[in-house]
């Protein structure tokens, strides 16, 4: 036993395996750390514990059958997963969706963004030690999930955005309940901000931690709040608008320093902007069909297509390759934002302490279902 | 075909149409005749006099003609695109796209073909020019952001089994470009981690799923499957189920490198038993 | 009163039983109080199944912990592993021998002073004995043969040692005002001064309480047992009664810090402004109840901290202790000394 603990002045690296079973790794993530005392010399994320072969399964199923599988990748933001696949498929098949369907999709996607960011806030705060925001955010998230349940029957894996539109029209009274939720939401965001944003300890734990410069962010392929927190104003909803995002008014928040605090502020502001988008969509909800006229059996032409959406975690893209007259994708590759964002973890964490590793994993907002597929 | 005619198109329900969507246009006389036929099977109606029959036929014809005129008028009005039958985009040649032209000019023999499908340009390049092309596109044409790197398996193709696909983005004008490098089986391709750092894990995943080796990658190891995994899952000859993929954590059951089935022996599970083989064996 | 058997045997024995019993009872229900209060701060209810409104929850917890399997990790140092919980538990009980709870009262001719002993170096005793608890933490973390526990133990030891220094100096400022190390005399000095020591020594009180929270490894200084980083820190590998000892010792220390804060700064069992005649109607509340109420208020502040603050990172924690609290506490001592010199009381 004594040879494990070297003499007083010997600096020996300690190898510590953080995870895969750990309360703070947001799923089955393993980070192999090389420590000098508390300081991290190197961190290597090891993934694959949740690999389910989704991309292989896509090749065996018809296009509409793939949609429930997309739910399970980023299970905290199922609607945007579905939406990404449907945007890519609609581009492939040349389908234009009716305006009502587009607005309903936008509402669902933004509600999903709110739900996903609430989970992010809860887990990030609890990792840094503030245990109370968790309960407040989940109270709001439950209200959102109730809305989803009323709409499509499912709370988490919605499977509710189909190729050509949405499968159901909004139930009676849904619009009013959604409006009520969105009216009261900014007050709740203020509640969370009151606990955290100006708290000295929170600031000490997040300012200057995990800094990514804008050049590095682009070099490492970051998207979503990690990219915007570093100051690059880029949002797929503004740059390649899909589903009539060009008809609604919203601001894309960006940070300044690229540290954890800025990413926190960016996501809080994104929540407010989502409320704004939902309110505009509810006000302007057009009438009409909720599903485009598409053949029952979808057959694609030969080609390669890429379609992406702004998921809460970043740019979620689907690269679909089809052969002539096929009903199944020949290859469907998912570009998961968390997978690419996680690559930069060693750079962000080198030189920091173990306690900061937890803060950085939280700020990257990873979901292992998406990373491992 | 007349047996299948739908009702005269007075209602505009978008019926789900299959591949052959030709609408019956000149079917009205036959339609009325058809309608009369099932009527004959019902209990016999009182025979109509000739004038009444003619009047009925004339009325039916007029009604059908009016419906057809209404439909034609409706067809003349532009329908919103979601009520039209969707038309998939066409392939177009993209040799005159500025990026493609610049690439062809700068790097010799790099552009084997360029295709524009649904607004996205795909350039086919030879595999030995990948590094040059990527460097050129990143440094000169400012495609600073690699969005995705993956591969597609075309097992029957002679020019190269794999398509290694690079999808890149330029921030200045939000332009995206796709490269496609044809790669024969068991040949390596240059790694672009020196050009975009984000290619690191993307190439590891492509190696893991397809077995494509990237020359110059700092640490090419499996990323999604485990150590000792047998095979490369996204290859077309790797079945969805039925294969023993091995597990290095159980060395007494699965030897190092995986279970008893090797990559060369990979076959899809047999679907039908061939009776001749059985008789041969018994003989 | 004069019978030596009663004076030196029966009464002390009775006091031991009563004090230990009451302490254990309070500590047990403190666990329930924390869970309920924290729950209400977090928009939920807390335990409410076992007994009316969850009041029997601590009893259920005690039974559970007794019945749990006692696991000792394979390569752990067995003797030290079993010694560590004792090393942290016993000192935290021992310290209560000198804490005063109220004024002397008479029952049936017997004068009973509601404390075990009034030694004239009580403050030193308290500080010294409670420091032994650090050994329990270090040895517990080390003997578990677990890297996480080791890190937690080392962190905790460093934290406790660092924060004892400003805590000591804050207490020194009280000693300057009171002129004695005996806790009963300190309370009497506050009665004589007519005002609780928190009024002139507010800076000392603030430093004392912050250091006290750090000493007890509570939020925002609970890094040694940070669940999200070290999965439980130094007590990860402990289960059953040994874990219960760690747990109870933590709550005992919380009670101790609160009690000391009350005795040193808030007048012990005195009512507010003890010499002002106009408030004498408050005397209907017995002194022990005043004491208890003040201690409970501090416990509430402890729980409030836990529900509100994120936790400090370790180097920030040490920086706060050494760079901020220590100079402040030294300055505080200087100020109080100056004040005592000038005002002469």
JSON list of N, CA and C in Angstrom, two decimals, chain B residues 270-274:
[
{"chain": "B", "resi": 270, "resn": "UNK", "atom": "N", "xyz": [-27.94, -16.70, -43.64]},
{"chain": "B", "resi": 270, "resn": "UNK", "atom": "CA", "xyz": [-28.57, -17.32, -44.81]},
{"chain": "B", "resi": 270, "resn": "UNK", "atom": "C", "xyz": [-30.08, -17.23, -44.72]},
{"chain": "B", "resi": 271, "resn": "UNK", "atom": "N", "xyz": [-30.72, -16.88, -45.85]},
{"chain": "B", "resi": 271, "resn": "UNK", "atom": "CA", "xyz": [-32.17, -16.71, -45.82]},
{"chain": "B", "resi": 271, "resn": "UNK", "atom": "C", "xyz": [-32.92, -17.97, -46.17]},
{"chain": "B", "resi": 272, "resn": "UNK", "atom": "N", "xyz": [-32.47, -18.64, -47.20]},
{"chain": "B", "resi": 272, "resn": "UNK", "atom": "CA", "xyz": [-33.19, -19.86, -47.58]},
{"chain": "B", "resi": 272, "resn": "UNK", "atom": "C", "xyz": [-32.22, -21.00, -47.62]},
{"chain": "B", "resi": 273, "resn": "UNK", "atom": "N", "xyz": [-32.68, -22.17, -47.24]},
{"chain": "B", "resi": 273, "resn": "UNK", "atom": "CA", "xyz": [-31.81, -23.33, -47.37]},
{"chain": "B", "resi": 273, "resn": "UNK", "atom": "C", "xyz": [-31.93, -23.83, -48.81]},
{"chain": "B", "resi": 274, "resn": "UNK", "atom": "N", "xyz": [-30.84, -24.17, -49.41]},
{"chain": "B", "resi": 274, "resn": "UNK", "atom": "CA", "xyz": [-30.91, -24.68, -50.80]},
{"chain": "B", "resi": 274, "resn": "UNK", "atom": "C", "xyz": [-31.02, -26.19, -50.74]}
]
